[in-house]
C-alpha cells in the first residue's frame, strides 16, 4: 500500500466489512452503488451537505479510496467495502434515495448482477432511484461494449414499471473534473490527460473536432435535480454541454489559462447541440451547466497537479478505446471547409464569366438585404420579445404566488411553467442570433440580452422550486395536524432541498437584475418590465425565506422524535399591553413525534387562582393598576418578549406545575387572520358565526367584568372562541394550509404573533427573522459623540392599565419633526395624538389610562413635555433599559376626547461629514406588538449648506431644505437619509 492508500485508510474509519451499520431512522438515507467512483463519490459529497445519510458500496476495483476522504469526515457517511455483485444484507431502517453509479459501463458483471441486486434492495423501501448511463447510446451504431448497458437500461425500465418504483435514467456525455478517470471517448478528457502528462504540445486537434463534455458539478446537479424534483419518475434525462466547444480552443486554454483569463480569449459560439432528452432536462428540471469553462479546467488540473493524488495509478487503469481526437459521430456538428476544385474553376468560359459579373451585383443586393434583415431582427425583435417576456414572467410569477397562498399548487405550477415557456422562447431568439457574436456585430447588445435571459431563467427556476417546497410544507402541516399521514422526515428533507434551491436561484436572479451596470445598459423600452420582475422576485424571496425558516424549525418545534409543550398567551390587544395585550386566556399546546397531541384553552383567572405565593409586581402595576400582587395575567409588562416569556414560564410552573419548552403569544388580530384562513367559525353555544370582519365587535359585545382569581362564574367568550379556532385548525381535515401558513407569516411579520423557544439555537433563527419579539439592544452608532453615520431610534410602548377595552375605540398617530443643526446636533419634536371615541365610561369602553414609555438612544436629553397646554415634564421619570435612555409618564384620555402629547428632545450624538463630504442618518421606529396601522409622518429639516442625495423608507416629498415622509407602523420601519455637504 503506497502513501496515498495509507493516508486514505487512516481517514476512512467508516469502512467496514460488516454491513451492520448505525443509521438514524429519523433522517433520510441514500444508497450509492459505486460510491468510490468519480461520479459516485461526488454525489455522496453533495448528499452529505444536504444532511442526508449516505450508505456507499464499493470494492475499489475501479474506484479510488482517496475519492472518499471528504465524505469520511462526515459522521453520516457509511462505507461497505464489498463488491456490489456479492450478496448483501444491509438491514437498513429506511431508504429514501438510490443511485446506481457504476464506474465502467463495459463491466458486464456489475451491470447484470449489481444492478439486479441494487434494484431488489430498493424495491423493499420504494425510494427515488437513479441509474447513470451514457449519451453514446443515442449513436446510430452502438459500440459493442455498450450493448450490455443498453440491456441494463431496459432491465431497469421494466423493473421500475413492474415494481412501481420511482425511477429515472440519466444519460451523460463525457464528464471531467477533480477525481476524474480517463476512460471516456470525449476529446476534452484526452486533452486534460495530455496536459497532465506533459504531452499537450504534441496533440494536433483541428477546429472541426468538438467536445460536449460536462463538468462534474453540473453533472451532479442534474442527477440530484432529477431525483429531488417532482414528476420525474419513469423518464430519461440527458446531460451535456448545451453548446459544444472546439477542441483547438480547449487546447489553447490548457496551454496558457492565465493568458486566457487576462486577455479574455473568446470561445467561438457554435449552434446548440441537442439530444432527445436534453431539452427535457433544461425545461422540466430548470437545469443548465453553470460552471465557466476556464474555472472548471483550472480546478481539474490543480486537483491532479497539486493534490496528493497518484496520477500514474489513474492513468494506468483500464480504459475504454479512445480514438485520436475524432469528431463526434454525428456529421451535423462537423465544420469542414468545402474543398475548391481549382481545375474546374479555371475552365470557365467567357459566357460563364459574364454570368458571374451579373451574379456579383445580384449577390451584393441580396447580401445587403440579408444584412438589413439581420439588423432589424437583431435590434427590434429581441427588444419586443424582452418587453413581452418581462411582462409575461412578472404576471405569471404574481399568479403563482397568489395560487400558492390559496393552496392551488397545480395552478401555481402551471403559471410558473408558462413563465418558463416565455423565457425559453426568448432564449431561443437570443440563441438564434449567436451568429452575430461570431462576426462581432451587436456583440455588447446581445450580451445584455443573454444576461437578461439568465436572470429570467434563474428567477423562474427558483419559483418552480418554491412551488414544490411550499407544497411539501403544506403536506407537512396536514400531517402535523393529523388530517393526513406521511413520512415527515422525508418531507422535511425534500422541502428543505427545494426551498434551498429556490433561494439560490432567486438570489442569483436578484443579483443579475439589480446590477447597476446591467440596468444602465438595458434599453429604456423594457426597464419598467425588469423593475416589475425585480419586485416579483422580492415577493418570492420573502415567501422562500419564511418557508425555509418554518421547514428548518418545525421538526424541533413539533418534537419530531420527542415531545414538546408550549404555553400559549392569548393576548387581547383591545386592552393593549407591551407584548400585545392583556392575557385574558391561556393555553397549552402539546406535540409528540412531530404531530399535535393535545391543546387546551382556559380563562386566565382560573389559573391565577392557583397561585399561593406573593410575588411583588412592577411599580407601575402596583401604582397605576392598584394591584398589590403579581399574576400571570399581568406578566407581559416588559416590552421584550423573551423576557416576558421567561417570566410567564415561571408563573406557569408555579400555577399549573408544568414546565414548557417555549411560549407563543398571539393577539386578537392574529386570531382574526387565522379565522379568515379556516373559513370562519361557528359558535353554537352563542348562536354566532364568526368571521374576520365581525370578530372584534363580537369580542367587545361579550366582554365581561367581575372576574376574580378562581372565579367559575361564566364561560369566557374569548377562551371559547380560541378553543373553537384551535379545534378547527388542528383537528378538522381539508384545511387550506397554505392560507393558514400565510396567516401565521403575516401575524409574525406584523408582531401579532410572537414566539420564544428555550432552545438557544432555534431562538437565534427566530430572532434573525424578527419573529421573537425581542426588543432591540443598543447599536454602536447610537453612542458615537460625532460620526458620519448616526443610527437613531424611537420606540413608544403603551400599557392600558384602565382595566377596560378602550383600545377598541382608540386611534393613535405619530408626527416626528427632526432638525439637523449646522453643528451636527440632532433635535426632535415628537407629537403623539390619541383620539378616544369611547361612547361613555361604561365597560368595556372608558378612559384610556396609559402608562407610556418612550425608548430613545442612550444619553438623549428630554427638554420639554406637554399635554395640550399643560407642562408635564416634572411628572416624567427617566430610566435606562436595554442600553437606552427611556422616559415614562401616565397619560389619560377621557371618552370622546383627544390628547396631544409633545416631547422635545436632543440626541447625545452629532452628525458629522467624512472626508468625502458624505453623511448617513438612519432612524429606526419600533412597532409595539398588538398595535394596528398607526400613521407615522416624519419631517426632516437640514441646513442650507447640505443636500439630500437619497431617502429610503416611505412615500417622500421634498422641498427646499425639507423632506416629508409618510407611512404607517404596520411593521417596524427604518428610514435612511444620505446627505452631502456643498
JSON list of C-alpha atoms in Angstrom, two decimals, residues 619-719:
[
{"chain": "A", "resi": 619, "resn": "UNK", "atom": "CA", "xyz": [-44.06, 49.53, 40.48]},
{"chain": "A", "resi": 620, "resn": "UNK", "atom": "CA", "xyz": [-46.35, 50.71, 37.66]},
{"chain": "A", "resi": 621, "resn": "UNK", "atom": "CA", "xyz": [-48.65, 47.67, 38.02]},
{"chain": "A", "resi": 622, "resn": "UNK", "atom": "CA", "xyz": [-48.84, 48.39, 41.73]},
{"chain": "A", "resi": 623, "resn": "UNK", "atom": "CA", "xyz": [-49.44, 52.15, 41.49]},
{"chain": "A", "resi": 624, "resn": "UNK", "atom": "CA", "xyz": [-51.41, 52.57, 38.26]},
{"chain": "A", "resi": 625, "resn": "UNK", "atom": "CA", "xyz": [-53.43, 49.36, 38.31]},
{"chain": "A", "resi": 626, "resn": "UNK", "atom": "CA", "xyz": [-53.76, 49.18, 42.08]},
{"chain": "A", "resi": 627, "resn": "UNK", "atom": "CA", "xyz": [-52.66, 45.52, 42.05]},
{"chain": "A", "resi": 628, "resn": "UNK", "atom": "CA", "xyz": [-50.70, 44.53, 45.17]},
{"chain": "A", "resi": 629, "resn": "UNK", "atom": "CA", "xyz": [-49.92, 41.03, 43.87]},
{"chain": "A", "resi": 630, "resn": "UNK", "atom": "CA", "xyz": [-48.36, 39.91, 40.61]},
{"chain": "A", "resi": 631, "resn": "UNK", "atom": "CA", "xyz": [-50.12, 37.29, 38.45]},
{"chain": "A", "resi": 632, "resn": "UNK", "atom": "CA", "xyz": [-49.58, 35.64, 35.09]},
{"chain": "A", "resi": 633, "resn": "UNK", "atom": "CA", "xyz": [-52.26, 37.84, 33.51]},
{"chain": "A", "resi": 634, "resn": "UNK", "atom": "CA", "xyz": [-50.11, 40.96, 34.05]},
{"chain": "A", "resi": 635, "resn": "UNK", "atom": "CA", "xyz": [-46.72, 39.34, 33.45]},
{"chain": "A", "resi": 636, "resn": "UNK", "atom": "CA", "xyz": [-46.18, 40.84, 29.98]},
{"chain": "A", "resi": 637, "resn": "UNK", "atom": "CA", "xyz": [-45.28, 44.33, 31.18]},
{"chain": "A", "resi": 638, "resn": "UNK", "atom": "CA", "xyz": [-41.75, 44.17, 29.75]},
{"chain": "A", "resi": 639, "resn": "UNK", "atom": "CA", "xyz": [-41.57, 45.10, 26.03]},
{"chain": "A", "resi": 640, "resn": "UNK", "atom": "CA", "xyz": [-39.00, 42.35, 25.36]},
{"chain": "A", "resi": 641, "resn": "UNK", "atom": "CA", "xyz": [-40.96, 39.17, 24.60]},
{"chain": "A", "resi": 642, "resn": "UNK", "atom": "CA", "xyz": [-38.12, 36.73, 25.51]},
{"chain": "A", "resi": 643, "resn": "UNK", "atom": "CA", "xyz": [-38.02, 38.36, 28.96]},
{"chain": "A", "resi": 644, "resn": "UNK", "atom": "CA", "xyz": [-41.81, 38.15, 29.22]},
{"chain": "A", "resi": 645, "resn": "UNK", "atom": "CA", "xyz": [-41.69, 34.50, 28.11]},
{"chain": "A", "resi": 646, "resn": "UNK", "atom": "CA", "xyz": [-39.28, 33.52, 30.86]},
{"chain": "A", "resi": 647, "resn": "UNK", "atom": "CA", "xyz": [-41.43, 35.36, 33.42]},
{"chain": "A", "resi": 648, "resn": "UNK", "atom": "CA", "xyz": [-44.61, 33.64, 32.26]},
{"chain": "A", "resi": 649, "resn": "UNK", "atom": "CA", "xyz": [-42.89, 30.23, 32.22]},
{"chain": "A", "resi": 650, "resn": "UNK", "atom": "CA", "xyz": [-42.02, 30.78, 35.88]},
{"chain": "A", "resi": 651, "resn": "UNK", "atom": "CA", "xyz": [-45.61, 31.73, 36.70]},
{"chain": "A", "resi": 652, "resn": "UNK", "atom": "CA", "xyz": [-46.95, 28.71, 34.78]},
{"chain": "A", "resi": 653, "resn": "UNK", "atom": "CA", "xyz": [-44.66, 26.38, 36.67]},
{"chain": "A", "resi": 654, "resn": "UNK", "atom": "CA", "xyz": [-45.96, 27.79, 39.97]},
{"chain": "A", "resi": 655, "resn": "UNK", "atom": "CA", "xyz": [-49.65, 27.89, 39.00]},
{"chain": "A", "resi": 656, "resn": "UNK", "atom": "CA", "xyz": [-50.00, 24.77, 36.79]},
{"chain": "A", "resi": 657, "resn": "UNK", "atom": "CA", "xyz": [-46.99, 22.74, 37.89]},
{"chain": "A", "resi": 658, "resn": "UNK", "atom": "CA", "xyz": [-45.91, 22.30, 34.25]},
{"chain": "A", "resi": 659, "resn": "UNK", "atom": "CA", "xyz": [-42.58, 23.07, 32.58]},
{"chain": "A", "resi": 660, "resn": "UNK", "atom": "CA", "xyz": [-42.78, 24.04, 28.93]},
{"chain": "A", "resi": 661, "resn": "UNK", "atom": "CA", "xyz": [-40.33, 24.27, 26.03]},
{"chain": "A", "resi": 662, "resn": "UNK", "atom": "CA", "xyz": [-41.31, 27.76, 24.96]},
{"chain": "A", "resi": 663, "resn": "UNK", "atom": "CA", "xyz": [-44.01, 30.40, 24.83]},
{"chain": "A", "resi": 664, "resn": "UNK", "atom": "CA", "xyz": [-46.23, 31.53, 21.94]},
{"chain": "A", "resi": 665, "resn": "UNK", "atom": "CA", "xyz": [-48.08, 34.82, 22.18]},
{"chain": "A", "resi": 666, "resn": "UNK", "atom": "CA", "xyz": [-50.90, 35.75, 19.83]},
{"chain": "A", "resi": 667, "resn": "UNK", "atom": "CA", "xyz": [-53.36, 38.60, 19.96]},
{"chain": "A", "resi": 668, "resn": "UNK", "atom": "CA", "xyz": [-56.87, 39.03, 18.56]},
{"chain": "A", "resi": 669, "resn": "UNK", "atom": "CA", "xyz": [-55.53, 40.26, 15.22]},
{"chain": "A", "resi": 670, "resn": "UNK", "atom": "CA", "xyz": [-53.57, 37.02, 14.79]},
{"chain": "A", "resi": 671, "resn": "UNK", "atom": "CA", "xyz": [-56.69, 35.05, 15.74]},
{"chain": "A", "resi": 672, "resn": "UNK", "atom": "CA", "xyz": [-58.67, 37.08, 13.21]},
{"chain": "A", "resi": 673, "resn": "UNK", "atom": "CA", "xyz": [-56.15, 36.21, 10.47]},
{"chain": "A", "resi": 674, "resn": "UNK", "atom": "CA", "xyz": [-56.44, 32.51, 11.35]},
{"chain": "A", "resi": 675, "resn": "UNK", "atom": "CA", "xyz": [-60.25, 32.66, 11.48]},
{"chain": "A", "resi": 676, "resn": "UNK", "atom": "CA", "xyz": [-60.19, 34.03, 7.94]},
{"chain": "A", "resi": 677, "resn": "UNK", "atom": "CA", "xyz": [-57.76, 31.31, 6.80]},
{"chain": "A", "resi": 678, "resn": "UNK", "atom": "CA", "xyz": [-60.01, 28.48, 8.11]},
{"chain": "A", "resi": 679, "resn": "UNK", "atom": "CA", "xyz": [-63.13, 29.99, 6.56]},
{"chain": "A", "resi": 680, "resn": "UNK", "atom": "CA", "xyz": [-64.79, 31.35, 9.71]},
{"chain": "A", "resi": 681, "resn": "UNK", "atom": "CA", "xyz": [-66.07, 29.78, 12.93]},
{"chain": "A", "resi": 682, "resn": "UNK", "atom": "CA", "xyz": [-69.42, 28.57, 14.19]},
{"chain": "A", "resi": 683, "resn": "UNK", "atom": "CA", "xyz": [-70.06, 29.03, 17.95]},
{"chain": "A", "resi": 684, "resn": "UNK", "atom": "CA", "xyz": [-73.27, 27.04, 18.59]},
{"chain": "A", "resi": 685, "resn": "UNK", "atom": "CA", "xyz": [-73.35, 27.89, 22.32]},
{"chain": "A", "resi": 686, "resn": "UNK", "atom": "CA", "xyz": [-73.71, 31.55, 21.38]},
{"chain": "A", "resi": 687, "resn": "UNK", "atom": "CA", "xyz": [-75.63, 31.09, 18.12]},
{"chain": "A", "resi": 688, "resn": "UNK", "atom": "CA", "xyz": [-72.99, 33.06, 16.23]},
{"chain": "A", "resi": 689, "resn": "UNK", "atom": "CA", "xyz": [-70.90, 32.74, 13.10]},
{"chain": "A", "resi": 690, "resn": "UNK", "atom": "CA", "xyz": [-67.55, 34.47, 13.43]},
{"chain": "A", "resi": 691, "resn": "UNK", "atom": "CA", "xyz": [-65.50, 35.88, 10.57]},
{"chain": "A", "resi": 692, "resn": "UNK", "atom": "CA", "xyz": [-62.61, 38.28, 10.22]},
{"chain": "A", "resi": 693, "resn": "UNK", "atom": "CA", "xyz": [-64.92, 41.28, 9.82]},
{"chain": "A", "resi": 694, "resn": "UNK", "atom": "CA", "xyz": [-67.04, 40.78, 12.96]},
{"chain": "A", "resi": 695, "resn": "UNK", "atom": "CA", "xyz": [-64.58, 39.15, 15.38]},
{"chain": "A", "resi": 696, "resn": "UNK", "atom": "CA", "xyz": [-63.55, 42.31, 17.24]},
{"chain": "A", "resi": 697, "resn": "UNK", "atom": "CA", "xyz": [-67.13, 43.52, 17.53]},
{"chain": "A", "resi": 698, "resn": "UNK", "atom": "CA", "xyz": [-68.29, 40.16, 18.90]},
{"chain": "A", "resi": 699, "resn": "UNK", "atom": "CA", "xyz": [-65.47, 40.08, 21.47]},
{"chain": "A", "resi": 700, "resn": "UNK", "atom": "CA", "xyz": [-66.40, 43.58, 22.64]},
{"chain": "A", "resi": 701, "resn": "UNK", "atom": "CA", "xyz": [-70.11, 42.72, 22.86]},
{"chain": "A", "resi": 702, "resn": "UNK", "atom": "CA", "xyz": [-69.35, 39.69, 25.05]},
{"chain": "A", "resi": 703, "resn": "UNK", "atom": "CA", "xyz": [-66.75, 41.37, 27.27]},
{"chain": "A", "resi": 704, "resn": "UNK", "atom": "CA", "xyz": [-67.50, 40.70, 30.95]},
{"chain": "A", "resi": 705, "resn": "UNK", "atom": "CA", "xyz": [-66.46, 42.32, 34.21]},
{"chain": "A", "resi": 706, "resn": "UNK", "atom": "CA", "xyz": [-66.36, 40.91, 37.67]},
{"chain": "A", "resi": 707, "resn": "UNK", "atom": "CA", "xyz": [-63.90, 38.08, 37.12]},
{"chain": "A", "resi": 708, "resn": "UNK", "atom": "CA", "xyz": [-61.60, 37.43, 40.03]},
{"chain": "A", "resi": 709, "resn": "UNK", "atom": "CA", "xyz": [-58.92, 34.80, 40.72]},
{"chain": "A", "resi": 710, "resn": "UNK", "atom": "CA", "xyz": [-60.56, 31.39, 40.89]},
{"chain": "A", "resi": 711, "resn": "UNK", "atom": "CA", "xyz": [-63.90, 32.62, 39.53]},
{"chain": "A", "resi": 712, "resn": "UNK", "atom": "CA", "xyz": [-66.06, 30.00, 37.79]},
{"chain": "A", "resi": 713, "resn": "UNK", "atom": "CA", "xyz": [-69.00, 32.33, 37.20]},
{"chain": "A", "resi": 714, "resn": "UNK", "atom": "CA", "xyz": [-69.29, 32.22, 33.42]},
{"chain": "A", "resi": 715, "resn": "UNK", "atom": "CA", "xyz": [-67.61, 30.88, 30.38]},
{"chain": "A", "resi": 716, "resn": "UNK", "atom": "CA", "xyz": [-65.02, 33.26, 28.99]},
{"chain": "A", "resi": 717, "resn": "UNK", "atom": "CA", "xyz": [-66.21, 34.13, 25.48]},
{"chain": "A", "resi": 718, "resn": "UNK", "atom": "CA", "xyz": [-62.68, 34.71, 24.21]},
{"chain": "A", "resi": 719, "resn": "UNK", "atom": "CA", "xyz": [-61.50, 31.36, 25.61]}
]
